[in-house]
Amino acid sequence: MKALITGISGFVGSHLAEYLLKNNTEVYGTIRHRSRMNHIQHLMNDVNLVECELRDPFSVENLIQDVKPDLIFHLAAQSFVPTSWNSPIDTIHNNVAGQVNIFEAVRRFNLDCKIQIACSSEEYGYVDPTEVPITELNPIRPLSPYAISKVAQDYLGYQYYKSYGLHVVCTRTFNHTGPRRGENFVTSNFAKQIAEIEKGLKAPVLYVGNLQAQRDFTDVRDVVHAYWLALEKGDPGEVYNIASGSCCTIQEMLNLLLSLSTVQIEIKEDPARLRPSDVEILLGDYSKFHKKTGWKPEIPFTQTMEDLLNYWRAIV
Ligand SMILES: C[C@H]1O[C@H](OP(=O)(O)OP(=O)(O)OC[C@H]2O[C@@H](n3cnc4c(=O)[nH]c(N)nc43)[C@H](O)[C@@H]2O)[C@@H](O)[C@@H](O)C1=O
């Protein structure tokens, strides 16, 4: 079994590569010339890396023709919400064109393969507090260019399934974190600041944005297991929420991190961290996916946050 991971050098890509290798799957992954390889350095002898620019149809055609994967996990994306306000067209083009190029190449070469697309809870956007937990039938009310790009990816998956019979399974994943999470994202950003303060590398002041938002966090190691099951047992043309089924405010997540540290820290709001519009609450119902695959999250949130903090303690 040959699996292709787009964005293998990223946070989720590196965890998925580890998971697939343990499952005796041959792993191929796309990188770009400017990709940082630190997350997959330890896997270099076990995975096959292919340089590919997903925005370039020729590059993607060569990739699909050369690798001929049985499974594609399409993770590569511009995934940081604030960046999408600074460069909306770039985010939309990157995320949408990349996926269209993959679909078109698979279709044109008549490749018999299953494709998982990494969509997002951000697609739900504005959610009334009476509308939680969020099922796949909740309204889609995106609040950022990033969310729009994910809605487009999501609906393209449905359209290519209906129009051409491509085996596309869409996962709408809620927030996820764990070791190697990029430092821009809130859990990692706070954990890194704490690790730096503990080492005396930074004054004991932790900068924050909106602490009232509520998010549903799953461990990345549970998420990559879900992606595997999505292709093993999920139905093509279907959408599945991947979530933990509980949520906390960002303030509560911060309190948990602070409780794992011994240093005294002052909290300060940094206005630059506030967004033009923030999704207030995301709390997912993953029962559709559970019924289909038996998946449920296994790793407790406290464990995830402890592992994340220790990850930063080891590298700052
Ligand atoms: C499912 C979805 O999950 C992620 O999107 P996100 O929820 O925007 O993730 P985040 O970690 O940037 O923010 C979470 C919340 O935390 C608030 N917040 C407070 N203070 C800071 C702060 O200092 N930094 C950041 N980044 N956020 C902060 C911020 O305003 C927001 O309410 C991506 O993986 C995305 O790709 C995806 O698909």
mmCIF file of N, CA, C and O in Angstrom, residues 124 133-136 172-174 216 218 226 239-246 283-298:
data_model
loop_
_atom_site.group_PDB
_atom_site.id
_atom_site.type_symbol
_atom_site.label_atom_id
_atom_site.label_comp_id
_atom_site.label_asym_id
_atom_site.label_seq_id
_atom_site.Cartn_x
_atom_site.Cartn_y
_atom_site.Cartn_z
ATOM 1 N N TYR A 124 -17.633 26.206 9.831
ATOM 2 C CA TYR A 124 -18.916 26.490 10.501
ATOM 3 C C TYR A 124 -18.993 27.965 10.893
ATOM 4 O O TYR A 124 -20.062 28.542 10.950
ATOM 5 N N PRO A 133 -23.699 20.846 20.404
ATOM 6 C CA PRO A 133 -22.506 20.550 19.629
ATOM 7 C C PRO A 133 -22.790 20.549 18.132
ATOM 8 O O PRO A 133 -23.909 20.253 17.700
ATOM 9 N N ILE A 134 -21.767 20.871 17.358
ATOM 10 C CA ILE A 134 -21.902 21.062 15.917
ATOM 11 C C ILE A 134 -21.871 19.708 15.202
ATOM 12 O O ILE A 134 -20.918 18.949 15.347
ATOM 13 N N THR A 135 -22.929 19.430 14.444
ATOM 14 C CA THR A 135 -22.905 18.223 13.601
ATOM 15 C C THR A 135 -22.585 18.662 12.173
ATOM 16 O O THR A 135 -22.544 19.862 11.873
ATOM 17 N N GLU A 136 -22.426 17.691 11.301
ATOM 18 C CA GLU A 136 -22.099 17.974 9.897
ATOM 19 C C GLU A 136 -23.257 18.721 9.222
ATOM 20 O O GLU A 136 -23.079 19.279 8.132
ATOM 21 N N ARG A 172 -13.711 17.228 8.568
ATOM 22 C CA ARG A 172 -13.767 18.597 9.124
ATOM 23 C C ARG A 172 -13.201 18.507 10.529
ATOM 24 O O ARG A 172 -13.900 18.132 11.476
ATOM 25 N N THR A 173 -11.926 18.814 10.636
ATOM 26 C CA THR A 173 -11.230 18.626 11.903
ATOM 27 C C THR A 173 -11.289 19.905 12.731
ATOM 28 O O THR A 173 -11.071 21.002 12.224
ATOM 29 N N PHE A 174 -11.621 19.714 14.015
ATOM 30 C CA PHE A 174 -11.632 20.835 14.959
ATOM 31 C C PHE A 174 -10.180 21.071 15.402
ATOM 32 O O PHE A 174 -9.273 20.386 14.954
ATOM 33 N N ASP A 216 -12.485 23.310 20.698
ATOM 34 C CA ASP A 216 -12.555 21.872 20.957
ATOM 35 C C ASP A 216 -11.226 21.284 20.465
ATOM 36 O O ASP A 216 -10.982 21.218 19.264
ATOM 37 N N THR A 218 -8.275 18.374 20.038
ATOM 38 C CA THR A 218 -7.964 16.938 19.976
ATOM 39 C C THR A 218 -6.458 16.802 19.806
ATOM 40 O O THR A 218 -5.824 17.655 19.178
ATOM 41 N N ALA A 226 -7.504 9.072 13.000
ATOM 42 C CA ALA A 226 -8.814 9.326 12.359
ATOM 43 C C ALA A 226 -8.658 9.435 10.835
ATOM 44 O O ALA A 226 -9.498 8.928 10.078
ATOM 45 N N VAL A 239 -18.782 13.751 4.551
ATOM 46 C CA VAL A 239 -18.055 14.687 5.407
ATOM 47 C C VAL A 239 -18.131 14.167 6.839
ATOM 48 O O VAL A 239 -19.210 13.739 7.274
ATOM 49 N N TYR A 240 -17.009 14.183 7.547
ATOM 50 C CA TYR A 240 -16.997 13.716 8.933
ATOM 51 C C TYR A 240 -16.321 14.732 9.844
ATOM 52 O O TYR A 240 -15.194 15.164 9.567
ATOM 53 N N ASN A 241 -16.984 15.076 10.948
ATOM 54 C CA ASN A 241 -16.346 15.888 11.986
ATOM 55 C C ASN A 241 -15.344 15.040 12.760
ATOM 56 O O ASN A 241 -15.662 13.907 13.157
ATOM 57 N N ILE A 242 -14.166 15.606 12.989
ATOM 58 C CA ILE A 242 -13.171 14.982 13.870
ATOM 59 C C ILE A 242 -12.984 15.956 15.028
ATOM 60 O O ILE A 242 -12.494 17.078 14.823
ATOM 61 N N ALA A 243 -13.393 15.545 16.220
ATOM 62 C CA ALA A 243 -13.385 16.463 17.367
ATOM 63 C C ALA A 243 -13.274 15.659 18.648
ATOM 64 O O ALA A 243 -13.333 14.425 18.618
ATOM 65 N N SER A 244 -13.139 16.371 19.769
ATOM 66 C CA SER A 244 -13.061 15.655 21.053
ATOM 67 C C SER A 244 -14.422 15.562 21.716
ATOM 68 O O SER A 244 -14.638 14.763 22.617
ATOM 69 N N GLY A 245 -15.339 16.468 21.317
ATOM 70 C CA GLY A 245 -16.675 16.457 21.922
ATOM 71 C C GLY A 245 -16.760 17.292 23.191
ATOM 72 O O GLY A 245 -17.798 17.317 23.860
ATOM 73 N N SER A 246 -15.665 17.990 23.535
ATOM 74 C CA SER A 246 -15.771 18.944 24.643
ATOM 75 C C SER A 246 -14.930 20.168 24.284
ATOM 76 O O SER A 246 -14.041 20.095 23.434
ATOM 77 N N LEU A 283 -17.519 23.551 19.123
ATOM 78 C CA LEU A 283 -17.653 22.339 19.934
ATOM 79 C C LEU A 283 -18.249 21.278 19.021
ATOM 80 O O LEU A 283 -19.372 21.427 18.541
ATOM 81 N N GLY A 284 -17.486 20.231 18.765
ATOM 82 C CA GLY A 284 -17.880 19.293 17.709
ATOM 83 C C GLY A 284 -18.579 18.037 18.214
ATOM 84 O O GLY A 284 -18.310 17.546 19.314
ATOM 85 N N ASP A 285 -19.460 17.539 17.377
ATOM 86 C CA ASP A 285 -20.115 16.249 17.607
ATOM 87 C C ASP A 285 -19.492 15.276 16.594
ATOM 88 O O ASP A 285 -19.658 15.449 15.387
ATOM 89 N N TYR A 286 -18.762 14.285 17.084
ATOM 90 C CA TYR A 286 -18.074 13.370 16.158
ATOM 91 C C TYR A 286 -18.798 12.032 16.043
ATOM 92 O O TYR A 286 -18.222 11.036 15.598
ATOM 93 N N SER A 287 -20.087 11.986 16.432
ATOM 94 C CA SER A 287 -20.777 10.685 16.491
ATOM 95 C C SER A 287 -20.946 10.034 15.114
ATOM 96 O O SER A 287 -20.931 8.807 15.002
ATOM 97 N N LYS A 288 -21.065 10.834 14.043
ATOM 98 C CA LYS A 288 -21.195 10.241 12.699
ATOM 99 C C LYS A 288 -19.929 9.432 12.373
ATOM 100 O O LYS A 288 -20.008 8.293 11.889
ATOM 101 N N PHE A 289 -18.769 10.019 12.663
ATOM 102 C CA PHE A 289 -17.501 9.340 12.379
ATOM 103 C C PHE A 289 -17.321 8.135 13.306
ATOM 104 O O PHE A 289 -16.842 7.077 12.892
ATOM 105 N N HIS A 290 -17.720 8.295 14.558
ATOM 106 C CA HIS A 290 -17.604 7.196 15.527
ATOM 107 C C HIS A 290 -18.436 5.992 15.073
ATOM 108 O O HIS A 290 -17.975 4.852 15.102
ATOM 109 N N LYS A 291 -19.664 6.272 14.625
ATOM 110 C CA LYS A 291 -20.542 5.169 14.176
ATOM 111 C C LYS A 291 -19.936 4.442 12.983
ATOM 112 O O LYS A 291 -20.035 3.230 12.841
ATOM 113 N N LYS A 292 -19.300 5.195 12.113
ATOM 114 C CA LYS A 292 -18.755 4.621 10.877
ATOM 115 C C LYS A 292 -17.462 3.844 11.123
ATOM 116 O O LYS A 292 -17.206 2.825 10.478
ATOM 117 N N THR A 293 -16.626 4.344 12.035
ATOM 118 C CA THR A 293 -15.263 3.799 12.138
ATOM 119 C C THR A 293 -14.900 3.264 13.524
ATOM 120 O O THR A 293 -13.870 2.613 13.673
ATOM 121 N N GLY A 294 -15.693 3.608 14.543
ATOM 122 C CA GLY A 294 -15.352 3.217 15.910
ATOM 123 C C GLY A 294 -14.353 4.164 16.569
ATOM 124 O O GLY A 294 -14.021 4.009 17.743
ATOM 125 N N TRP A 295 -13.894 5.194 15.825
ATOM 126 C CA TRP A 295 -12.884 6.116 16.371
ATOM 127 C C TRP A 295 -13.427 6.936 17.534
ATOM 128 O O TRP A 295 -14.592 7.369 17.522
ATOM 129 N N LYS A 296 -12.588 7.127 18.531
ATOM 130 C CA LYS A 296 -12.855 8.151 19.540
ATOM 131 C C LYS A 296 -11.504 8.657 20.033
ATOM 132 O O LYS A 296 -10.506 7.928 19.957
ATOM 133 N N PRO A 297 -11.457 9.890 20.533
ATOM 134 C CA PRO A 297 -10.172 10.403 21.008
ATOM 135 C C PRO A 297 -9.712 9.633 22.237
ATOM 136 O O PRO A 297 -10.517 9.308 23.101
ATOM 137 N N GLU A 298 -8.400 9.342 22.298
ATOM 138 C CA GLU A 298 -7.867 8.524 23.395
ATOM 139 C C GLU A 298 -6.996 9.335 24.354
ATOM 140 O O GLU A 298 -6.887 8.998 25.522
#
